[in-house]
Short mmCIF file of C-alpha atoms and ligand atoms in Angstrom, two decimals:
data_model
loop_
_atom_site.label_atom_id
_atom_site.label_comp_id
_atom_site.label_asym_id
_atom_site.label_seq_id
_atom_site.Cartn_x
_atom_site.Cartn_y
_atom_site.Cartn_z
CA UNK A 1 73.05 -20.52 -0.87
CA UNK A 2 70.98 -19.72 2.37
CA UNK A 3 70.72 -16.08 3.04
CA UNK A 4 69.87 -14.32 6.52
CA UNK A 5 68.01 -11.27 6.61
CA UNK A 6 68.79 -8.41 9.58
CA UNK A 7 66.17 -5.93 9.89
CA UNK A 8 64.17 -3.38 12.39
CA UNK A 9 66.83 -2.03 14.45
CA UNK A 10 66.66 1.24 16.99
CA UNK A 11 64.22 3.89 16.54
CA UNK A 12 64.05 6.42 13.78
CA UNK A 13 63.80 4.06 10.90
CA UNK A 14 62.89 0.83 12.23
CA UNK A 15 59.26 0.47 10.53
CA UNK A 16 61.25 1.46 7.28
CA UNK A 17 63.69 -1.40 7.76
CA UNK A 18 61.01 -3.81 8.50
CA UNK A 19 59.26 -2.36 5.33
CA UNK A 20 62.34 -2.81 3.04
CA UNK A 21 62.48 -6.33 4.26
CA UNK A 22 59.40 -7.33 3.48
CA UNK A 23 60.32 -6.07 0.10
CA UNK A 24 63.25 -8.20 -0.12
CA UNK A 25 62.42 -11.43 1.51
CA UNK A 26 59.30 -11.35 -1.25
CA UNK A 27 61.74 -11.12 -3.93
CA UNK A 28 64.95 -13.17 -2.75
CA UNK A 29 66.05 -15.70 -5.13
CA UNK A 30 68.03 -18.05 -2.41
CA UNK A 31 66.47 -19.49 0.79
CA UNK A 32 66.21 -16.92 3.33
CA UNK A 33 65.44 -16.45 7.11
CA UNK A 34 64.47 -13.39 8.85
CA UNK A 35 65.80 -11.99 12.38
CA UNK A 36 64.37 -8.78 13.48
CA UNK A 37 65.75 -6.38 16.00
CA UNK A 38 63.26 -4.78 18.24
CA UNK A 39 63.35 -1.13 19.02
CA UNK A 40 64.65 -1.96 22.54
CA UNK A 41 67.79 -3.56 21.21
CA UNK A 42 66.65 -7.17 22.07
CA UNK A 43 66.57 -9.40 18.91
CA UNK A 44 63.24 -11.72 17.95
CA UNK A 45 64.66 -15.22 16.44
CA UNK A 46 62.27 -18.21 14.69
CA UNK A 47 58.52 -17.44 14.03
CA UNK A 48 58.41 -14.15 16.67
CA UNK A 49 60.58 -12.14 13.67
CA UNK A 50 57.96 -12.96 10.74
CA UNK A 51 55.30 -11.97 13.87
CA UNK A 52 56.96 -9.01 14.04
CA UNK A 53 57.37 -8.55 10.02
CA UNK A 54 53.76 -8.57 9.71
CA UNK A 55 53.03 -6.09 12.83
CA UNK A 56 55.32 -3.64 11.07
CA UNK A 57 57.10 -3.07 14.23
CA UNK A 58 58.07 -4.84 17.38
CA UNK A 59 58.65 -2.40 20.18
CA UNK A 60 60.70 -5.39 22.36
CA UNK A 61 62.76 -8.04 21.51
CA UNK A 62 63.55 -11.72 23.32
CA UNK A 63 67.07 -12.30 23.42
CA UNK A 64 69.80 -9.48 24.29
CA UNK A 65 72.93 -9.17 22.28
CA UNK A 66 74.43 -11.67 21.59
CA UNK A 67 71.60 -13.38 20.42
CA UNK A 68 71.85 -17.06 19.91
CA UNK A 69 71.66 -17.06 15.82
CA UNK A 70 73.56 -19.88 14.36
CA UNK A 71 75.63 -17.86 12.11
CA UNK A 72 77.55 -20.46 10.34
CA UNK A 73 74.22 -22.33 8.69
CA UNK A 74 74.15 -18.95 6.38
CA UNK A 75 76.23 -18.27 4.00
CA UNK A 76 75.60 -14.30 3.06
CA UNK A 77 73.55 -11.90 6.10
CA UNK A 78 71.93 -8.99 4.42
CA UNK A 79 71.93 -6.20 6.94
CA UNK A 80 68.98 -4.42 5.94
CA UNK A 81 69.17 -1.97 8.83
CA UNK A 82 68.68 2.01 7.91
CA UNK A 83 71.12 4.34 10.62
CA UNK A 84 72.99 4.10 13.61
CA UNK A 85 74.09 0.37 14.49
CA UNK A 86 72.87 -1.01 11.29
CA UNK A 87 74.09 1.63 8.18
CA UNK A 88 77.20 3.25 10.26
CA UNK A 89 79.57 -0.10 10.62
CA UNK A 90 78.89 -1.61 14.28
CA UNK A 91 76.88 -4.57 12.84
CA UNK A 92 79.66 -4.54 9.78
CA UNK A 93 82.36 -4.94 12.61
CA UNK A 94 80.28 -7.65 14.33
CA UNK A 95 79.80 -9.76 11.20
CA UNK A 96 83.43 -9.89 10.36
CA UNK A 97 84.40 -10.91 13.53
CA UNK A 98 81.97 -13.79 13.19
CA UNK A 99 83.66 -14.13 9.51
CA UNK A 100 80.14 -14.51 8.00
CA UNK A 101 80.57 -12.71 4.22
CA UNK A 102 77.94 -9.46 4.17
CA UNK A 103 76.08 -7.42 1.89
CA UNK A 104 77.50 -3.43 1.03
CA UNK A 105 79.94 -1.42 2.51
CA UNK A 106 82.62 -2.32 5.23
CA UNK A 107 83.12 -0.61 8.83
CA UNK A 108 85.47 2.26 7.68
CA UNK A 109 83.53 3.07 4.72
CA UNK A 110 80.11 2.67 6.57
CA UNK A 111 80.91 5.01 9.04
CA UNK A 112 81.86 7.32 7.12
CA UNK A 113 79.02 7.44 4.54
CA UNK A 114 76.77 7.36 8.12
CA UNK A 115 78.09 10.52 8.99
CA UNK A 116 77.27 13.63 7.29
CA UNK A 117 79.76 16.07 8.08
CA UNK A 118 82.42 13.69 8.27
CA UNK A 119 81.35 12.14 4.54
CA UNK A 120 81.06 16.35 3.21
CA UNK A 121 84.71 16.71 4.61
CA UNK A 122 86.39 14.21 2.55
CA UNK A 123 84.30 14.33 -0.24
CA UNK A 124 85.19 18.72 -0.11
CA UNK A 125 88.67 17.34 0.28
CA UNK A 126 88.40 15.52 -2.69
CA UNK A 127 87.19 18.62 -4.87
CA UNK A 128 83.77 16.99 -5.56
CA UNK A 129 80.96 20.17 -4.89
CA UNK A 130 79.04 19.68 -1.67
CA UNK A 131 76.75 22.25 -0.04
CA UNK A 132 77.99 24.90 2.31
CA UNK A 133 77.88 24.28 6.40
CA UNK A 134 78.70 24.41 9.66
CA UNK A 135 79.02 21.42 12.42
CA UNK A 136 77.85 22.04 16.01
CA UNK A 137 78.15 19.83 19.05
CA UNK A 138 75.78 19.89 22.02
CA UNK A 139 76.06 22.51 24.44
CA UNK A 140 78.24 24.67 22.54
CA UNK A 141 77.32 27.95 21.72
CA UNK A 142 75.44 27.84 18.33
CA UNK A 143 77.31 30.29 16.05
CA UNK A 144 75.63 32.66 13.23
CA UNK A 145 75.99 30.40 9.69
CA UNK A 146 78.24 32.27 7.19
CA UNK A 147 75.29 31.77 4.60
CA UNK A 148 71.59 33.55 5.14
CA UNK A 149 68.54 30.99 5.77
CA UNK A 150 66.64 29.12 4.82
CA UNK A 151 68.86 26.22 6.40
CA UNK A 152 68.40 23.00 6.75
CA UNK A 153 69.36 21.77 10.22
CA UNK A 154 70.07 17.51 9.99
CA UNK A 155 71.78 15.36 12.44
CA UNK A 156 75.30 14.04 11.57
CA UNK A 157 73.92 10.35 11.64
CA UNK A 158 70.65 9.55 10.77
CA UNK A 159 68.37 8.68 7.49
CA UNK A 160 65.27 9.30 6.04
CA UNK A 161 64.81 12.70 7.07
CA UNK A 162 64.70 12.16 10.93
CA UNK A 163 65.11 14.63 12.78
CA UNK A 164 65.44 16.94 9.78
CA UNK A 165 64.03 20.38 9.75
CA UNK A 166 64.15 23.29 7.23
CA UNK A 167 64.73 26.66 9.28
CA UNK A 168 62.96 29.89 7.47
CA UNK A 169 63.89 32.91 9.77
CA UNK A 170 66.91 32.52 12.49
CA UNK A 171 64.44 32.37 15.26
CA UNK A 172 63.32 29.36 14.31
CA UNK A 173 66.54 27.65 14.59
CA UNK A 174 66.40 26.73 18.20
CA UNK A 175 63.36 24.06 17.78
CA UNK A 176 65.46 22.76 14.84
CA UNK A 177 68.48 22.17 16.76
CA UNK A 178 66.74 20.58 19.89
CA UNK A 179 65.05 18.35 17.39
CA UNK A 180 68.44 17.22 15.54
CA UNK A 181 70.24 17.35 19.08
CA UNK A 182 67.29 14.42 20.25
CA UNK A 183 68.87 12.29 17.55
CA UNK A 184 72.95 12.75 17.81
CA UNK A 185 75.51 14.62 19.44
CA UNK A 186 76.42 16.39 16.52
CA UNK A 187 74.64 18.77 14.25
CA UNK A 188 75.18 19.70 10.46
CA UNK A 189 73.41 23.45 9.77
CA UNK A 190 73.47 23.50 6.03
CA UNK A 191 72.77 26.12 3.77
CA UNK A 192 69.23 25.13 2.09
CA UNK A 193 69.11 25.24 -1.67
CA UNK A 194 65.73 27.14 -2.74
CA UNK A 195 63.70 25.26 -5.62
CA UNK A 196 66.37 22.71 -5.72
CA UNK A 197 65.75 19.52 -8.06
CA UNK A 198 66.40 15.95 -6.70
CA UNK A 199 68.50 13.39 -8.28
CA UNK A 200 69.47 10.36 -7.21
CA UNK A 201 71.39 7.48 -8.78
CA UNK A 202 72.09 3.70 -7.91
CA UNK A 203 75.14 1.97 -7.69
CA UNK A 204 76.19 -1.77 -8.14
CA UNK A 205 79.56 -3.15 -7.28
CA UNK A 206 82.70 -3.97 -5.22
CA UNK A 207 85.54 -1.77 -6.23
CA UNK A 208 84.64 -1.21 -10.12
CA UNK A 209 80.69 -0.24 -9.78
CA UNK A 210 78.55 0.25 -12.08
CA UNK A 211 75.56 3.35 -12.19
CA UNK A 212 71.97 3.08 -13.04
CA UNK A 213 69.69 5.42 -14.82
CA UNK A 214 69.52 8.93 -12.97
CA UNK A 215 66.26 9.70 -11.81
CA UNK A 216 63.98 12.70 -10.34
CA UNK A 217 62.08 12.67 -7.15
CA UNK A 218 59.36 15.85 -7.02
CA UNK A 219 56.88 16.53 -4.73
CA UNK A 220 54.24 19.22 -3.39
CA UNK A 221 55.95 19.28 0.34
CA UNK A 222 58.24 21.45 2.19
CA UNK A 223 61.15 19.17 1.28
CA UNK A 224 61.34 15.45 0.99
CA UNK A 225 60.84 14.47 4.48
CA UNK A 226 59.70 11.18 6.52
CA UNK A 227 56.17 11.78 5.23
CA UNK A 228 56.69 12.41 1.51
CA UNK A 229 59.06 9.55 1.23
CA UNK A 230 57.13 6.57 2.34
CA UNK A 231 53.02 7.89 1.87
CA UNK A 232 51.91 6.39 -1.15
CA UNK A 233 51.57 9.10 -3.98
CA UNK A 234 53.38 11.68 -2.08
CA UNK A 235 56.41 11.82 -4.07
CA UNK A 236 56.15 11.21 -8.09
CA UNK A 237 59.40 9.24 -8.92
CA UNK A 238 60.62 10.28 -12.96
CA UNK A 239 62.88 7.43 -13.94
CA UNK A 240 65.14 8.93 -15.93
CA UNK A 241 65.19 12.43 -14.95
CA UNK A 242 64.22 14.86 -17.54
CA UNK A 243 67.58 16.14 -17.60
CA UNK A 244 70.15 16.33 -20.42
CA UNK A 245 72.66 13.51 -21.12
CA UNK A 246 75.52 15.16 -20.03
CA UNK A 247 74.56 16.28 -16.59
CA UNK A 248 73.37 12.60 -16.33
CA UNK A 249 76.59 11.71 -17.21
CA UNK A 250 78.16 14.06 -15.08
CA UNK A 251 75.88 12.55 -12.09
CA UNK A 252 76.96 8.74 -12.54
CA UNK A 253 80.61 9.96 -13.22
CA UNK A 254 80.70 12.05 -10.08
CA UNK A 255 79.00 9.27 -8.05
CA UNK A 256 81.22 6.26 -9.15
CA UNK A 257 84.03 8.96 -8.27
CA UNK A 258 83.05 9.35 -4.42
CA UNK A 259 81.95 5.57 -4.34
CA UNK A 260 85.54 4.39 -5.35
CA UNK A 261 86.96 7.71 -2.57
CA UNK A 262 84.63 6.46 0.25
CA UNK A 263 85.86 2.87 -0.50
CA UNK A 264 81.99 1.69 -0.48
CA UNK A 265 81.30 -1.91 -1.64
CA UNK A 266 78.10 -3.43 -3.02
CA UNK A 267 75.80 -0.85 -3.23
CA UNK A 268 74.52 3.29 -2.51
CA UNK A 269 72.47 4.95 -3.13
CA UNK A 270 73.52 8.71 -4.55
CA UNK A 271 71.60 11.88 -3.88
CA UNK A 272 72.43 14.75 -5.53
CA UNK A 273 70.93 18.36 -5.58
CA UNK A 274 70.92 20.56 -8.95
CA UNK A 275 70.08 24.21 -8.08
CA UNK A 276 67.57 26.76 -10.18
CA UNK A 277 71.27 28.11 -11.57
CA UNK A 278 72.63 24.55 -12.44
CA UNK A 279 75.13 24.22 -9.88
CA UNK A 280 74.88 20.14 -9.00
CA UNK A 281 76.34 19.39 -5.11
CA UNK A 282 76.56 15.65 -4.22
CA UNK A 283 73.81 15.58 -0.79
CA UNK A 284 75.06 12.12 0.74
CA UNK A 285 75.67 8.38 0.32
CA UNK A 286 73.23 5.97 1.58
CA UNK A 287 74.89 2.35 1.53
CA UNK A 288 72.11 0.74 2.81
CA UNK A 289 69.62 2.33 0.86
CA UNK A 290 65.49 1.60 1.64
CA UNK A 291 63.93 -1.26 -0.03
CA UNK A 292 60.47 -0.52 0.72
CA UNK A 293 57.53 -0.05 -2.04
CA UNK A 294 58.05 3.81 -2.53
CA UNK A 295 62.41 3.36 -2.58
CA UNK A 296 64.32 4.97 -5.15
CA UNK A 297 66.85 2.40 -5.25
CA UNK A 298 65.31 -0.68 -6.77
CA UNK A 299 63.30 1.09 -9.05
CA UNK A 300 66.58 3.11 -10.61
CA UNK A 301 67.86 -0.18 -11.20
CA UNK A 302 64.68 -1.45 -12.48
CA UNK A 303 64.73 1.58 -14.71
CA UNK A 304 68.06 0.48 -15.76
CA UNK A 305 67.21 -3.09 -16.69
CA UNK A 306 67.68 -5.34 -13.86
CA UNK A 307 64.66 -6.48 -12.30
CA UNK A 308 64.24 -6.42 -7.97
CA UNK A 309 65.34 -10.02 -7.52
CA UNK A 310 68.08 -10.00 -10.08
CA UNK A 311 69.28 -7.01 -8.19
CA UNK A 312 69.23 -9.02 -5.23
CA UNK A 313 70.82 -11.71 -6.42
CA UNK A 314 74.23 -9.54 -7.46
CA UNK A 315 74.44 -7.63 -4.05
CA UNK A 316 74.56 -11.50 -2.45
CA UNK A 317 77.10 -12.95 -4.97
CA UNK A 318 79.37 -9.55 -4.40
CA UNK A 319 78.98 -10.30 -1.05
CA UNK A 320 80.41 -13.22 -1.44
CA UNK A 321 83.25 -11.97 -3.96
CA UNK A 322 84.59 -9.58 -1.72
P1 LIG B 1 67.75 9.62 3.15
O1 LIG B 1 66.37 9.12 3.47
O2 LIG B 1 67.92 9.87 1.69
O3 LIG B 1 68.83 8.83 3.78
P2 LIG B 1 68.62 11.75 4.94
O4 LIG B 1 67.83 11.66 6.19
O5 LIG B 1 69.97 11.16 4.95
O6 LIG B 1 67.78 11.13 3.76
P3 LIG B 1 69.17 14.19 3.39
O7 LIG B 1 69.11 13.43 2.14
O8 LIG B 1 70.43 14.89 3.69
O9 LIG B 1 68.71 13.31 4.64
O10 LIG B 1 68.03 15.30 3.41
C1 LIG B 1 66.66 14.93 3.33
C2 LIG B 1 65.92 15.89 2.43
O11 LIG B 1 65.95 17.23 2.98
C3 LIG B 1 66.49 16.06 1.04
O12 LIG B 1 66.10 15.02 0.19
C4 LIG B 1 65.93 17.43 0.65
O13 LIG B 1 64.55 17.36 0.33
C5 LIG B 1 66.05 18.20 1.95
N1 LIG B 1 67.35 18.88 2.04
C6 LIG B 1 68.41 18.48 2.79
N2 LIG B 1 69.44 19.33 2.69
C7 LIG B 1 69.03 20.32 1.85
C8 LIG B 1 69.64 21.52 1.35
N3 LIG B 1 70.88 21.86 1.72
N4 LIG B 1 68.92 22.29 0.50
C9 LIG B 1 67.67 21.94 0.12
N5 LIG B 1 67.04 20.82 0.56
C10 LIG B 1 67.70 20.03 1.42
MG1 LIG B 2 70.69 9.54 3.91
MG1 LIG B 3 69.39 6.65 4.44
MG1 LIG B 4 68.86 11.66 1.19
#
């Protein structure tokens, strides 16, 4: 089985991408080539995308899209790409018109995990507790949030915590927005959850999944932003959370729940949020979920009994099963 490995991609969490692959192509049990796309959308094919592995980043690429890959000689491509283009669907869409089986979720179900506000509507919808707020688009008038700060102003599409910014007092909401506004079009301004606890859970499957261990993520920071997540020692990582059985329960129940809802497949990452009076909200779905040293997702399942390339080696044979 000969695997091909898609990572880099734009801006925002390129380096992270490059960092989950190195993870990954370390650990794959099946033969497995690399191609890397550079931050300037051009993609890096043969020896340049292991050059580029080992820089950690590669600013510009060789080849525009389409590149010349020889698809066919691979059975399974593992799109290892974190946001928009690689985690939202348009590389899911691409793949399936070249017919080439792929690791996690599909185009619809991509998409919609990719995007916050849409995910929050039909997971609301679906009576499953998400955290108040509002959506803004550029250049509309920003409206007063029907909740008092702090907030936490996000972009609809991105990941780990890019352009992400926790707003104390109201005058500080304008930097917030430009930031968010460099990243997307659209704008989630979320009611922020004050000594809130982080749990996250793992998830392994097509349509019946299955749910790791829930663990903790705790830190000394503001919130758990770009910084915290991937410096070394930043974050302490409690696998399981010191939490009772039933809200654990709750968690993987509640999970598996949106996961069969958002019609993901292979894998996501869950991240919920329990507040100081026990109310649990489900945050967001990552279905491409980081693979790097400090990522939550390979260690849950680690936690749970299945080591990194055993994991590795289900999310390519459900790949293949789909
Ligand atoms: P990931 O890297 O997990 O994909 P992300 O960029 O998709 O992250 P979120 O998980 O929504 O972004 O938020 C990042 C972090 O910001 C959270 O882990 C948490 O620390 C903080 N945060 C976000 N929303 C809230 C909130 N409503 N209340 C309190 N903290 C929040
Ligand atoms: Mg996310
Ligand atoms: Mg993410
Ligand atoms: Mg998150």
């Amino acid at each position: 089985m000969k695997v091909l490995l898609l990572a880099g991609g734009p801006p925002g969490e390129h380096e992270v991408s490059l960092s989950s692959a190195r993870g990954v192509l370390a650990a794959m049990p099946h033969p497995t080539e690399l191609v890397v796309i550079a931050k300037d959308g051009r993609w890096l094919l043969g020896e340049d995308a292991y050059e580029a592995l080992r820089a950690g980043v590669a600013e510009q690429g060789t080849h525009p899209f389409p590149p010349p890959v020889p698809w066919q000689h691979y059975d399974v491509v593992f799109p290892l790409l974190h946001g928009p283009l690689g985690e939202d669907g348009v590389i899911q869409g691409f793949l399936q018109l070249l017919r080439r089986p792929y690791v996690g979720a599909g185009v619809a179900s991509s998409a919609l995990c990719m995007d916050k506000d849409l995910c929050k509507r039909v997971l609301r919808q679906a009576g499953i507790p998400v955290v108040p707020w509002v959506t803004l688009y550029k250049g509309e008038p920003t409206p007063q949030p029907p909740f008092p700060p702090p907030y936490f102003v996000k972009p609809a599409n991105t990941g780990s915590s890019v352009g992400i910014s926790k707003v104390k007092a109201d005058q500080d909401a304008t930097r917030a927005l430009a930031e968010a506004f460099a990243w997307d079009d659209k704008v989630l301004v979320e009611q922020g959850i004050e000594g809130v606890r982080e749990l996250e859970v793992a998830l392994l499957g097509n349509i019946h999944a299955e749910a790791s261990v829930v663990g903790e993520i705790t830190y000394q920071s503001e919130f758990y932003d770009y910084e915290t997540k991937y410096t070394e020692g930043k974050a302490q990582l409690h696998l399981p959370a010191p939490i009772p059985p039933e809200l654990s329960d709750e968690i993987r129940a509640t999970a598996l729940e949106a996961y069969r809802i958002l019609g993901v497949r292979g894998m996501a990452r869950v991240d919920f949020f329990l507040s100081p009076q026990g109310e649990l909200y489900l945050n967001e779905f990552n279905t491409i979920p980081g693979f790097t040293p400090t990522s939550m997702y390979p260690k849950l399942w680690q936690a749970t009994g299945l080591a990194y390339p055993d994991l590795l080696d289900r999310l390519v044979r459900l790949a293949l099963e789909r």
